[in-house]
PDB file of C-alpha atoms in Angstrom:
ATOM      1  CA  UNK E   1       4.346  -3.426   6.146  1.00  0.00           C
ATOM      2  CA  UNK E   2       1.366  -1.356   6.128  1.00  0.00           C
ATOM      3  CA  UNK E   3      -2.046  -1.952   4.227  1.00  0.00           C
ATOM      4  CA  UNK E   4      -2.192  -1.717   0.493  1.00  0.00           C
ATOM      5  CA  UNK E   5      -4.271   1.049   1.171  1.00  0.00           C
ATOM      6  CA  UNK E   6      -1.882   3.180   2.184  1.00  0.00           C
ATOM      7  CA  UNK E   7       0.278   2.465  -0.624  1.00  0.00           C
ATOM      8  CA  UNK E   8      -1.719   1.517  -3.872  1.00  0.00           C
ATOM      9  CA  UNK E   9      -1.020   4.336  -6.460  1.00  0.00           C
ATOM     10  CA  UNK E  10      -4.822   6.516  -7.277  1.00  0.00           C
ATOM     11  CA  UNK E  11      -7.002   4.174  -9.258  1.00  0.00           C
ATOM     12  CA  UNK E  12      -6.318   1.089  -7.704  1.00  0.00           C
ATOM     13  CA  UNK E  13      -7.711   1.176  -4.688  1.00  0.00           C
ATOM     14  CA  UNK E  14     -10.942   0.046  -6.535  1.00  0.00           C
ATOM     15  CA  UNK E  15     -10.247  -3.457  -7.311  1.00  0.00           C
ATOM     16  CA  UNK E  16      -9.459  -3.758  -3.383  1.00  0.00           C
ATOM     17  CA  UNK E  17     -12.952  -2.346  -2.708  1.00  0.00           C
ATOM     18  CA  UNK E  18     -14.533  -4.942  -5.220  1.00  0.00           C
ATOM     19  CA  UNK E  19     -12.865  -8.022  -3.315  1.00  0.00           C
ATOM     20  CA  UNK E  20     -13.832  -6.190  -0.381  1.00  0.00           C
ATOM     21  CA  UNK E  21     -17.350  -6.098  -0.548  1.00  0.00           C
ATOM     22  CA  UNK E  22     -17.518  -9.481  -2.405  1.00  0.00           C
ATOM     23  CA  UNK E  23     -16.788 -10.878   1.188  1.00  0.00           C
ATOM     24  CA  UNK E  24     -18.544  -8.651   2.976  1.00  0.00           C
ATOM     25  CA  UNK E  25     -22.088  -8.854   1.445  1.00  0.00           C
ATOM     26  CA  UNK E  26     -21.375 -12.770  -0.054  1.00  0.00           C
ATOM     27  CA  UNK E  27     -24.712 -13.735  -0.774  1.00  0.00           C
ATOM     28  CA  UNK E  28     -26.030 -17.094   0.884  1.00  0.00           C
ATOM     29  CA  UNK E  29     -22.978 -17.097   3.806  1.00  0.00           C
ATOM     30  CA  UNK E  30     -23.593 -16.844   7.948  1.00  0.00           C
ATOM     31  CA  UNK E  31     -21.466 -13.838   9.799  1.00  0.00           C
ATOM     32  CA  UNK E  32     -19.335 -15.881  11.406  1.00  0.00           C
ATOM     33  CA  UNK E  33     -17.644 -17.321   7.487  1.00  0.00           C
ATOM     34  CA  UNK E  34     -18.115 -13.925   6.313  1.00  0.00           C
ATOM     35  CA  UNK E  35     -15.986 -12.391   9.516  1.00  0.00           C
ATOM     36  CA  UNK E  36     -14.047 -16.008   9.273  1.00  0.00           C
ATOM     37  CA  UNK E  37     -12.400 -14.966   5.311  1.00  0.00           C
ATOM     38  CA  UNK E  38     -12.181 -11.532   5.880  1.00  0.00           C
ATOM     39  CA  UNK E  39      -9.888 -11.720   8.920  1.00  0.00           C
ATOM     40  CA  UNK E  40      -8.024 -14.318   6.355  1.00  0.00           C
ATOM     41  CA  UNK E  41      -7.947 -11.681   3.860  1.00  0.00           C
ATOM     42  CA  UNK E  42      -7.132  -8.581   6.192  1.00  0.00           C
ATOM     43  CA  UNK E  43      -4.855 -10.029   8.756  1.00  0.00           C
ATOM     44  CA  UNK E  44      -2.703 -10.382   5.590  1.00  0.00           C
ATOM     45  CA  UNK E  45      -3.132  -6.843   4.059  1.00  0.00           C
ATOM     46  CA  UNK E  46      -2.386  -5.669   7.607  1.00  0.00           C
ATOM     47  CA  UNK E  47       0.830  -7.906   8.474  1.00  0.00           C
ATOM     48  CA  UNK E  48      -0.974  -8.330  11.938  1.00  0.00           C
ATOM     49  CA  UNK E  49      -1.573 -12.294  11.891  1.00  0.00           C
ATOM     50  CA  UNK E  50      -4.520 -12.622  14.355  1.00  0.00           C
ATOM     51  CA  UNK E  51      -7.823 -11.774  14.487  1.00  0.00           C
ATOM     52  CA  UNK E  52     -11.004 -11.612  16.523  1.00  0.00           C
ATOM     53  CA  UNK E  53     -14.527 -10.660  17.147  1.00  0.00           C
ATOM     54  CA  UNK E  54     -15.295 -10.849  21.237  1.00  0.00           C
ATOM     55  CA  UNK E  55     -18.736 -10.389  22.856  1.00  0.00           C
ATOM     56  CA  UNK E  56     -18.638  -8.195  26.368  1.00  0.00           C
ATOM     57  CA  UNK E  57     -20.502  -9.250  29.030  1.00  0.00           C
ATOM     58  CA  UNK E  58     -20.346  -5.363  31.595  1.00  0.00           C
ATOM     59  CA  UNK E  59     -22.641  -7.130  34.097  1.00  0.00           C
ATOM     60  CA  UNK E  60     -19.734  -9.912  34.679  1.00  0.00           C
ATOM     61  CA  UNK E  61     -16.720  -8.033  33.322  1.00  0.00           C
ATOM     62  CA  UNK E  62     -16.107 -10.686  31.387  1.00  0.00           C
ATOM     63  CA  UNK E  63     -14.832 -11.471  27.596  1.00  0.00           C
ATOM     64  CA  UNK E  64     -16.164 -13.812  25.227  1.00  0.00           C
ATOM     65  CA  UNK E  65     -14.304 -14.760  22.037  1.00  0.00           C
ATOM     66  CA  UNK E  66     -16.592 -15.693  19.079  1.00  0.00           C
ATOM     67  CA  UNK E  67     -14.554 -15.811  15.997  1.00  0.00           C
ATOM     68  CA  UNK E  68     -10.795 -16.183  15.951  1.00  0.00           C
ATOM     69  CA  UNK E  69      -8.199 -16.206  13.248  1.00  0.00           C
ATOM     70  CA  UNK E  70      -5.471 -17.696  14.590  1.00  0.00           C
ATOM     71  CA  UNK E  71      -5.651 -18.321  17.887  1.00  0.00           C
ATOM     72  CA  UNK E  72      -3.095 -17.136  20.194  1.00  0.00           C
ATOM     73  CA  UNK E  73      -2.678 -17.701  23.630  1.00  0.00           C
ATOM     74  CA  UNK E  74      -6.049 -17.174  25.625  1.00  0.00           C
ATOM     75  CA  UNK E  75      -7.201 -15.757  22.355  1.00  0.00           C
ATOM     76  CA  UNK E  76      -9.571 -19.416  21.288  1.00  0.00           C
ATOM     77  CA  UNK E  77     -13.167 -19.296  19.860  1.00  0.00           C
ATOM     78  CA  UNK E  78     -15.542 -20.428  22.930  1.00  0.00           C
ATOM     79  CA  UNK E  79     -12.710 -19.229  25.561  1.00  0.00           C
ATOM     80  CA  UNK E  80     -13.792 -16.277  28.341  1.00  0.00           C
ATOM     81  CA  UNK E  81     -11.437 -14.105  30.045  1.00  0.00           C
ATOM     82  CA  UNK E  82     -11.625 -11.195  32.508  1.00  0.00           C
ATOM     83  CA  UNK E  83     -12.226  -8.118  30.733  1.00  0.00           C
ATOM     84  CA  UNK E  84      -9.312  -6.438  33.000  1.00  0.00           C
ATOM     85  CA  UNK E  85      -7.155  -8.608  31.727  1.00  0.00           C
ATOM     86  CA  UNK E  86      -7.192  -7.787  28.150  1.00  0.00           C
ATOM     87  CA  UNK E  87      -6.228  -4.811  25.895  1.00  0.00           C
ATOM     88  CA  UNK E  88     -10.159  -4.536  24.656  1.00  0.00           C
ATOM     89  CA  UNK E  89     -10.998  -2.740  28.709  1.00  0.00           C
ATOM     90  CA  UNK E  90      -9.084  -0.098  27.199  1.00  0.00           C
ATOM     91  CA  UNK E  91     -10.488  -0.392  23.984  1.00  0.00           C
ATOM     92  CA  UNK E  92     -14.378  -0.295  25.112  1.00  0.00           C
ATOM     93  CA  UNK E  93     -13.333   2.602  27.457  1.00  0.00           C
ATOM     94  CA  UNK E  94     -11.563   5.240  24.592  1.00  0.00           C
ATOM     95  CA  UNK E  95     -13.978   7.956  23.831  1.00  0.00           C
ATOM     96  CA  UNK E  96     -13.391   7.295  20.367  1.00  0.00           C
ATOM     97  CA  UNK E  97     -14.028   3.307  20.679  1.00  0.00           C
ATOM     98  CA  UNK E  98     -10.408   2.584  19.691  1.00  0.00           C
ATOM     99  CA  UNK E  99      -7.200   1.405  20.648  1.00  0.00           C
ATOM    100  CA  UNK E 100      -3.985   1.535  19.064  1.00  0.00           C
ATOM    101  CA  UNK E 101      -0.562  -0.033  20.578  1.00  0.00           C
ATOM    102  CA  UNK E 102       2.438  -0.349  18.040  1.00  0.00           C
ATOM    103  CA  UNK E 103       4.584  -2.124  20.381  1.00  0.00           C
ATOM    104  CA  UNK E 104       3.337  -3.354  23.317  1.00  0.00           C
ATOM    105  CA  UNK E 105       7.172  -2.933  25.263  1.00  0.00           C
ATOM    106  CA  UNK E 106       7.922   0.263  24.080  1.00  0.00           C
ATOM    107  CA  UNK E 107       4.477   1.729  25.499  1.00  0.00           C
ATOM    108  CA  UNK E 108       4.779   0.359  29.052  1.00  0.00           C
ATOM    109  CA  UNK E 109       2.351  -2.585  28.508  1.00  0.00           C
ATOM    110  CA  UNK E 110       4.954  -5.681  29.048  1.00  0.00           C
ATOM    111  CA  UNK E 111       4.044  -6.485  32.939  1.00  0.00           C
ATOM    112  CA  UNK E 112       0.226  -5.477  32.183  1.00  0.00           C
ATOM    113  CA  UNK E 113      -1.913  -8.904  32.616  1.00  0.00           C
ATOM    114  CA  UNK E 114      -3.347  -7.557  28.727  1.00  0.00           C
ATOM    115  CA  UNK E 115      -0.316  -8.765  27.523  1.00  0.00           C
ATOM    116  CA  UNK E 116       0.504 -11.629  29.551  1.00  0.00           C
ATOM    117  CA  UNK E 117      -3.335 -12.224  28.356  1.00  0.00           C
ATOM    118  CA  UNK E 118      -3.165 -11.788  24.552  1.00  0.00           C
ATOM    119  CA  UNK E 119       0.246 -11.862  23.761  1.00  0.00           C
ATOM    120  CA  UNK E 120      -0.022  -8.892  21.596  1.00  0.00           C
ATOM    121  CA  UNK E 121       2.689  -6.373  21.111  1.00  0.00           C
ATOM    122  CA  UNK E 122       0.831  -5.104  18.222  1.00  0.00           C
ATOM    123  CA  UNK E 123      -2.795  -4.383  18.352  1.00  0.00           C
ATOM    124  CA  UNK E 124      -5.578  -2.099  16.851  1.00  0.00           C
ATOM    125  CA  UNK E 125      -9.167  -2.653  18.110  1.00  0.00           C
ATOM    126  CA  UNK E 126     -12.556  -1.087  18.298  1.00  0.00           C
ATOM    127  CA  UNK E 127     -16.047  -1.456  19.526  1.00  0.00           C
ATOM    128  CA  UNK E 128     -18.862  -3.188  18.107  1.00  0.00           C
ATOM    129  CA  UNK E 129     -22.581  -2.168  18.560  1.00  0.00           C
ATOM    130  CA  UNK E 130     -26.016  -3.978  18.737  1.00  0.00           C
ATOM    131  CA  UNK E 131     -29.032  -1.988  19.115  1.00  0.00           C
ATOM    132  CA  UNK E 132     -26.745   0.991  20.071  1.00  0.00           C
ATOM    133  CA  UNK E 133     -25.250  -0.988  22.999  1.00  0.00           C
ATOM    134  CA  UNK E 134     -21.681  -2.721  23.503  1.00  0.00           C
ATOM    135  CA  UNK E 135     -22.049  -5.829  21.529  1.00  0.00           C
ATOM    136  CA  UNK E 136     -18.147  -6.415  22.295  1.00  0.00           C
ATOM    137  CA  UNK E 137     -14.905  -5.758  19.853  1.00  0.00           C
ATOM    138  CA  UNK E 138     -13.404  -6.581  16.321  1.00  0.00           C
ATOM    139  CA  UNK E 139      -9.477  -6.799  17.006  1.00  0.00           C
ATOM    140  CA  UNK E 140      -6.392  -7.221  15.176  1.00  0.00           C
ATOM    141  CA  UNK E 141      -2.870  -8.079  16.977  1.00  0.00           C
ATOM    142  CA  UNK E 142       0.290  -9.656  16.628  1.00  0.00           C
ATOM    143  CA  UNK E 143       2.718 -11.158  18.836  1.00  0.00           C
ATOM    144  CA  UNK E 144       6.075  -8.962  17.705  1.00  0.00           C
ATOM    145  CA  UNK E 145       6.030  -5.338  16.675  1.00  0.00           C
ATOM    146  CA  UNK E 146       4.922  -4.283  13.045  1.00  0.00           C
ATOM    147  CA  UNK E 147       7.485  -3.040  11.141  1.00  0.00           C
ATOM    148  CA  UNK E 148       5.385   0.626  10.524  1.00  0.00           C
ATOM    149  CA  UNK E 149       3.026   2.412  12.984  1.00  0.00           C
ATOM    150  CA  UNK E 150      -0.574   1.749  12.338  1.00  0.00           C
ATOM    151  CA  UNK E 151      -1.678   4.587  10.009  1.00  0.00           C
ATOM    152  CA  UNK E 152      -4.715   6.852  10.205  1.00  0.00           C
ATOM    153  CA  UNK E 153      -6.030   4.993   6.849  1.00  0.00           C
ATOM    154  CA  UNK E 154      -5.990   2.077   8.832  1.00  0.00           C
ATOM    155  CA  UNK E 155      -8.063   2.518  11.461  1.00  0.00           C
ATOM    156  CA  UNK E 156     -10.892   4.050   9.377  1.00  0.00           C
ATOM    157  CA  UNK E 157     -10.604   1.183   7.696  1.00  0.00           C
ATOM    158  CA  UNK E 158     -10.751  -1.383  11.017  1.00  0.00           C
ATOM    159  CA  UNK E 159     -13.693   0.728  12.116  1.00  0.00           C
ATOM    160  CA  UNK E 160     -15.674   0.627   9.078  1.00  0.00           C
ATOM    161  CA  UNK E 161     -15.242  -3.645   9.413  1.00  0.00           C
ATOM    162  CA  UNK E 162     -16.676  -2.535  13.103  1.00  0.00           C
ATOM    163  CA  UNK E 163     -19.949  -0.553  11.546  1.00  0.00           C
ATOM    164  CA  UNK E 164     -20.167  -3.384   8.898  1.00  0.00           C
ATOM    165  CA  UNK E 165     -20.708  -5.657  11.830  1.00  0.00           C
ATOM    166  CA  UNK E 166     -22.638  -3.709  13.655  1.00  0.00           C
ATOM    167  CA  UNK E 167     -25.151  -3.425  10.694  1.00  0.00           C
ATOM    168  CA  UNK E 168     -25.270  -7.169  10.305  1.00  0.00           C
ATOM    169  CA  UNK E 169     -25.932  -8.166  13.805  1.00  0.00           C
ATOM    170  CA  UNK E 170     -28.617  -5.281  13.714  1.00  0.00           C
ATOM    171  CA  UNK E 171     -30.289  -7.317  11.041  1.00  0.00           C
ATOM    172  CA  UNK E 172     -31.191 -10.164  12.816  1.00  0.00           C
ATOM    173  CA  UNK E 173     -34.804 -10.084  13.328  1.00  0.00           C
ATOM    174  CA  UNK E 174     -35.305 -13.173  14.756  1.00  0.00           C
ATOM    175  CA  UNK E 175     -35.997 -14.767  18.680  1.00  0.00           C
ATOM    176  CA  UNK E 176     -33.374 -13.461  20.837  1.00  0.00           C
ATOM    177  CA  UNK E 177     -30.256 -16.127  20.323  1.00  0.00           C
ATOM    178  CA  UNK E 178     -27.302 -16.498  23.139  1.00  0.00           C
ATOM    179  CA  UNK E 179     -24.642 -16.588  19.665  1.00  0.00           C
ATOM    180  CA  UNK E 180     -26.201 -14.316  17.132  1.00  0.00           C
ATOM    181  CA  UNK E 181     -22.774 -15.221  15.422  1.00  0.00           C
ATOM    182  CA  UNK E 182     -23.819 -18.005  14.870  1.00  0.00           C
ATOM    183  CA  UNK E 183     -27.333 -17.016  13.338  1.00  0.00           C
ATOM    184  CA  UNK E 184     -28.868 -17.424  10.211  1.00  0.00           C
ATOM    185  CA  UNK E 185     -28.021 -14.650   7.854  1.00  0.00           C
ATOM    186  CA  UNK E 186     -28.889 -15.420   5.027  1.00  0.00           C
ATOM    187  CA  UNK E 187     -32.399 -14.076   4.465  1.00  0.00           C
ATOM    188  CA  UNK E 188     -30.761 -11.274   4.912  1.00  0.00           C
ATOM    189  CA  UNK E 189     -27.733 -11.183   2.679  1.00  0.00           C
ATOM    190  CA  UNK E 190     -27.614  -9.191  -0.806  1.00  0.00           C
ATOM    191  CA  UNK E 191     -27.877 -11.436  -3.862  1.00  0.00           C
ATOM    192  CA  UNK E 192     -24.893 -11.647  -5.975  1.00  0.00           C
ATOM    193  CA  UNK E 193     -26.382 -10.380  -8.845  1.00  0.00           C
ATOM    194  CA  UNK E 194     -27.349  -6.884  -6.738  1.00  0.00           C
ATOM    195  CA  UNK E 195     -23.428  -6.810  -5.375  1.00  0.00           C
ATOM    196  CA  UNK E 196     -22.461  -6.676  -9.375  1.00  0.00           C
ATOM    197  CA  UNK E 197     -24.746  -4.001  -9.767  1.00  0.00           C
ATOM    198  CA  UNK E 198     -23.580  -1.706  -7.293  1.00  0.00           C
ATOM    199  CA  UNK E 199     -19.687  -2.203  -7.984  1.00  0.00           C
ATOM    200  CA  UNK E 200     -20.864  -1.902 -11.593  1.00  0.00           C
ATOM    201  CA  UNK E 201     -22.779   1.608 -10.871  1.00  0.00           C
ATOM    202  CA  UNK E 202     -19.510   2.915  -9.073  1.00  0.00           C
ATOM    203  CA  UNK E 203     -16.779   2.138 -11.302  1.00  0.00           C
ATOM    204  CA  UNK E 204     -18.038   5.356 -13.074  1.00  0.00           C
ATOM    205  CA  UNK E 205     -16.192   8.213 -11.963  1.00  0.00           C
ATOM    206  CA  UNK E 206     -18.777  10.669 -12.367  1.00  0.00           C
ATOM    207  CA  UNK E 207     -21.498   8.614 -10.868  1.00  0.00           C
ATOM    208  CA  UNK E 208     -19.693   8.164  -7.956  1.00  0.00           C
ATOM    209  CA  UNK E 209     -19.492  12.316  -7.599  1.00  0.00           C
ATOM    210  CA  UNK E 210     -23.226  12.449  -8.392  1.00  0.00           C
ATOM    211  CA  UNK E 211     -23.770  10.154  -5.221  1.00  0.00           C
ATOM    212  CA  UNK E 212     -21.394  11.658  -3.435  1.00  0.00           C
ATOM    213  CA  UNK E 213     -22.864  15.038  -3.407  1.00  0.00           C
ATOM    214  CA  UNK E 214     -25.860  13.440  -2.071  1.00  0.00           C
ATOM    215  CA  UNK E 215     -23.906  11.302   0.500  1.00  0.00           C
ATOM    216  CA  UNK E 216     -22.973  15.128   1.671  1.00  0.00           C
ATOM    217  CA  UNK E 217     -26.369  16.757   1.358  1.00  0.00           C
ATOM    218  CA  UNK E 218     -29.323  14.656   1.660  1.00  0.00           C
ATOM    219  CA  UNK E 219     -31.165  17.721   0.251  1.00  0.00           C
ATOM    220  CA  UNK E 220     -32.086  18.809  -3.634  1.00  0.00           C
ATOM    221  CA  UNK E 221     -28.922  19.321  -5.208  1.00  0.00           C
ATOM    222  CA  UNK E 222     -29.193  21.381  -8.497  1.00  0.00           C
ATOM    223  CA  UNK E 223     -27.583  19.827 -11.709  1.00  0.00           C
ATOM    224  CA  UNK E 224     -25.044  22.740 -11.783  1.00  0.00           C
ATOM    225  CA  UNK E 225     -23.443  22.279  -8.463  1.00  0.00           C
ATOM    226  CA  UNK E 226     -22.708  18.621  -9.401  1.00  0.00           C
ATOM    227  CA  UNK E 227     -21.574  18.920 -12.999  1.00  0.00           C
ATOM    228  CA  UNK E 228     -19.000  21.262 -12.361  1.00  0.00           C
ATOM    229  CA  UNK E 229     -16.586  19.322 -10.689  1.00  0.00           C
ATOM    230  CA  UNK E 230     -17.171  16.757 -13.133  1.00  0.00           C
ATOM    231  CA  UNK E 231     -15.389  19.352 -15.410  1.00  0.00           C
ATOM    232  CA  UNK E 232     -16.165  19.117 -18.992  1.00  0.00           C
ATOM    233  CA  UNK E 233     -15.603  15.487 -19.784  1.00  0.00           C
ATOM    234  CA  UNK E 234     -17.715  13.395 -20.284  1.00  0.00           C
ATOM    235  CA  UNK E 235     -19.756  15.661 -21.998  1.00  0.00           C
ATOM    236  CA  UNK E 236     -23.416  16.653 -21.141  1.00  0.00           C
ATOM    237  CA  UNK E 237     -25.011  14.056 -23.559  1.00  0.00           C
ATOM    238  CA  UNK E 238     -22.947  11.723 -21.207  1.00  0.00           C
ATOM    239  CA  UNK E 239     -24.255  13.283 -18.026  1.00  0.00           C
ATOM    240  CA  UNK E 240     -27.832  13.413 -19.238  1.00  0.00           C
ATOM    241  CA  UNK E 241     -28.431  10.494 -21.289  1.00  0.00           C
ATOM    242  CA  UNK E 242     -26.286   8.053 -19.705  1.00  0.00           C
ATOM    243  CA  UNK E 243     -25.182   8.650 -16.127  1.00  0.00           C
ATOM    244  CA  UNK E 244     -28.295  10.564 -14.734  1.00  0.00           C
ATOM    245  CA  UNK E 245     -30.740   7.832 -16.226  1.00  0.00           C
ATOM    246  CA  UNK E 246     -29.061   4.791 -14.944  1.00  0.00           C
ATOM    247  CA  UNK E 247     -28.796   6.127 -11.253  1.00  0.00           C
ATOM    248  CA  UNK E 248     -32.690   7.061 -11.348  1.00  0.00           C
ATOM    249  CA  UNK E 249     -33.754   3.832 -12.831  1.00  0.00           C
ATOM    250  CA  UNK E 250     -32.048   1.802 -10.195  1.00  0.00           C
ATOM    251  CA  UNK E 251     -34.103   3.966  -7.592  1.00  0.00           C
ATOM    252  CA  UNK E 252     -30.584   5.519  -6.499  1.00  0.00           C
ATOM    253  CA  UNK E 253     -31.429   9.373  -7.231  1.00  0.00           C
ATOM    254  CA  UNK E 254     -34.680  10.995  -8.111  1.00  0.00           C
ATOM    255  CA  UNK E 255     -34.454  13.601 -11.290  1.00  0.00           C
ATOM    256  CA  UNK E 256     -36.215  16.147 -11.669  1.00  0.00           C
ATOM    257  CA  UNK E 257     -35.995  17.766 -15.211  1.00  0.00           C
ATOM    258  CA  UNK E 258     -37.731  20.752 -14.876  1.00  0.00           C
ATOM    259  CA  UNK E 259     -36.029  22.273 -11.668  1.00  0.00           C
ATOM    260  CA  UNK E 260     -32.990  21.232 -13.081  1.00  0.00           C
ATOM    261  CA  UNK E 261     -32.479  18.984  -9.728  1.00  0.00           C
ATOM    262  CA  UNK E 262     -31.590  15.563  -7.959  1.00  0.00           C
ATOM    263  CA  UNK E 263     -32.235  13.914  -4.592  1.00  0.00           C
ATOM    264  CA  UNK E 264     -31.893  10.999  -3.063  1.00  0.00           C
ATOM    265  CA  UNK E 265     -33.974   8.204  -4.392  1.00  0.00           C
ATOM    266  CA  UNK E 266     -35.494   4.832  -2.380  1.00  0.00           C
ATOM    267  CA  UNK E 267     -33.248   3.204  -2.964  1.00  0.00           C
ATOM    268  CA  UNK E 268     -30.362   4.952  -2.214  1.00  0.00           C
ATOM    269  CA  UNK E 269     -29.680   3.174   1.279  1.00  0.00           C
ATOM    270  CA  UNK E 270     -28.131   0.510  -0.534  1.00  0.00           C
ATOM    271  CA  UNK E 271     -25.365   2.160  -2.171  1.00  0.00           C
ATOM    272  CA  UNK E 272     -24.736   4.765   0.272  1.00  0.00           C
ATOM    273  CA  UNK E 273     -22.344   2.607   2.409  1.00  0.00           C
ATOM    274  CA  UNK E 274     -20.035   1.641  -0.626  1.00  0.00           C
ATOM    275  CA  UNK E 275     -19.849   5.096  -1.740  1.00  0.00           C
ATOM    276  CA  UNK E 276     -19.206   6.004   1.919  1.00  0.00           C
ATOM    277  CA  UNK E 277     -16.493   3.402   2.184  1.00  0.00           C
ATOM    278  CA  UNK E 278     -14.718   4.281  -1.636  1.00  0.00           C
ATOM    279  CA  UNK E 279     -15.074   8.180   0.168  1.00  0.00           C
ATOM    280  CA  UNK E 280     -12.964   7.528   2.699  1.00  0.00           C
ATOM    281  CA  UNK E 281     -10.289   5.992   0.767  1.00  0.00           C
ATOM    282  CA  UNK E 282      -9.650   6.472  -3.064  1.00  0.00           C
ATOM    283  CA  UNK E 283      -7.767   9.504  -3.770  1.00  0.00           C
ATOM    284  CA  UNK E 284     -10.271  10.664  -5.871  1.00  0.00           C
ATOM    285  CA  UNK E 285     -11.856  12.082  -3.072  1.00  0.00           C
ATOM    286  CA  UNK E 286      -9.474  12.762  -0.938  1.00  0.00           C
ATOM    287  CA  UNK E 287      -8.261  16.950  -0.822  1.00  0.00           C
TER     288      UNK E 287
END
């Protein structure tokens, strides 16, 4: 059964988004919970029933796995296994960071040691960065064949969880740590009060196209190239006393009134991800 994302009807997609990012940026909460619920959550939405996040050691060609959901086989938290001898050489080696195998048999992969390692005859995985080096991999499997293929909608979705971890290891600021899992995040986590306000400033439909266009252009953008494919409703009083004000109090866009113009404001970093990640998926702005 594939994601919900590939099957929710246009609209719905949001409320999947909102859970989403309530686990992602949970205020107050280490990365290894945070990656510890969501591969509860996703290993669910994705029928694939295990999980991991792995740290790769090149110098040793070796594999360290630091957060598992459900372990399977050699697959255990604190375990290390030769990087050979696991789907994720593969993985770290595909120009495009990824790795999809439906079914494991079918594909040629049943005598490989990767299988005889993991046990997966489903898998999708990608790579992880830290500092723009190989931090290791975030990796889904399963140990019989998924009833669907893996869709495209999928794996932008796996390798946005990959960027999202990437970003939080990047934040640690602290001395250099052997587990950075394991850190202390939460200096750094978003208050829940902020997470309400962004997933309140999105479910607007025509704030999320005013961002958009910026997400597209980081240059001036002129009122008329964004209204229009707002079409006609709301109306302008909408646009100009409602919408446009609350995005440049929040520091989101800057507004200019007398060119007639918007840019990115300084605080626009923070929202830019989540309207990235609704981007990819609603239907809204899909076509």
């Amino acid at each position: 059964m594939p994601h919900r994302i590939c099957t929710s009807e246009q609209g719905n997609e949001l409320s999947y988004f909102q859970r989403l990012f309530g686990t992602l940026l949970s205020p107050d909460t280490d990365l290894a919970s945070k990656l510890e619920r969501l591969f509860a959550e996703e290993t669910i939405e994705f029928d694939l029933s295990h999980a991991f996040l792995s740290r790769i050691d090149l110098d040793t060609e070796t594999q360290y796995f630091e957060v598992v959901h459900e372990p399977q086989r050699s697959v255990e938290a604190g375990n290390t296994v030769p990087l050979s001898n696991t789907y994720c050489r593969e993985t770290i080696e595909d120009p495009d960071g990824m790795m999809v195998i439906d079914d494991a048999f079918a594909e040629g992969w049943k005598d490989y040691p990767a299988y005889e390692t993991l046990g997966f005859r489903s898998y999708i995985g990608t790579t992880v960065t830290s500092e723009n080096k190989l931090y290791g991999t975030l990796c889904f499997g399963n140990a019989t064949p998924r009833e669907t293929p893996i869709a495209e909608d999928e794996k932008i979705l796996v390798d946005i969880f990959s960027q999202w971890v990437t970003y939080e290891l990047n934040q640690w600021q602290g001395p250099q740590i052997h587990d950075p899992v394991h850190g202390d995040f939460a200096e750094y986590d978003v208050p829940s009060s902020e997470i309400d306000s962004l997933l309140e400033t999105v479910k607007s439909r025509e704030r999320r196209l005013i961002l958009r266009s910026l997400v597209d252009d980081p240059t001036e953008r002129r009122l008329e190239q964004i209204v229009e494919p707002i079409d006609a409703d709301p109306s302008e009083i909408d646009l100009f006393h409602t919408h446009l004000p609350k995005l440049e109090q929040a520091g989101y866009i800057r507004w200019d009134r007398d060119s007639n113009t918007i840019s990115r404001g300084t605080n626009f970093f923070e929202i830019e991800p989540l309207v990235g990640l609704l981007d990819d998926f609603t239907a809204e702005f899909r076509g």
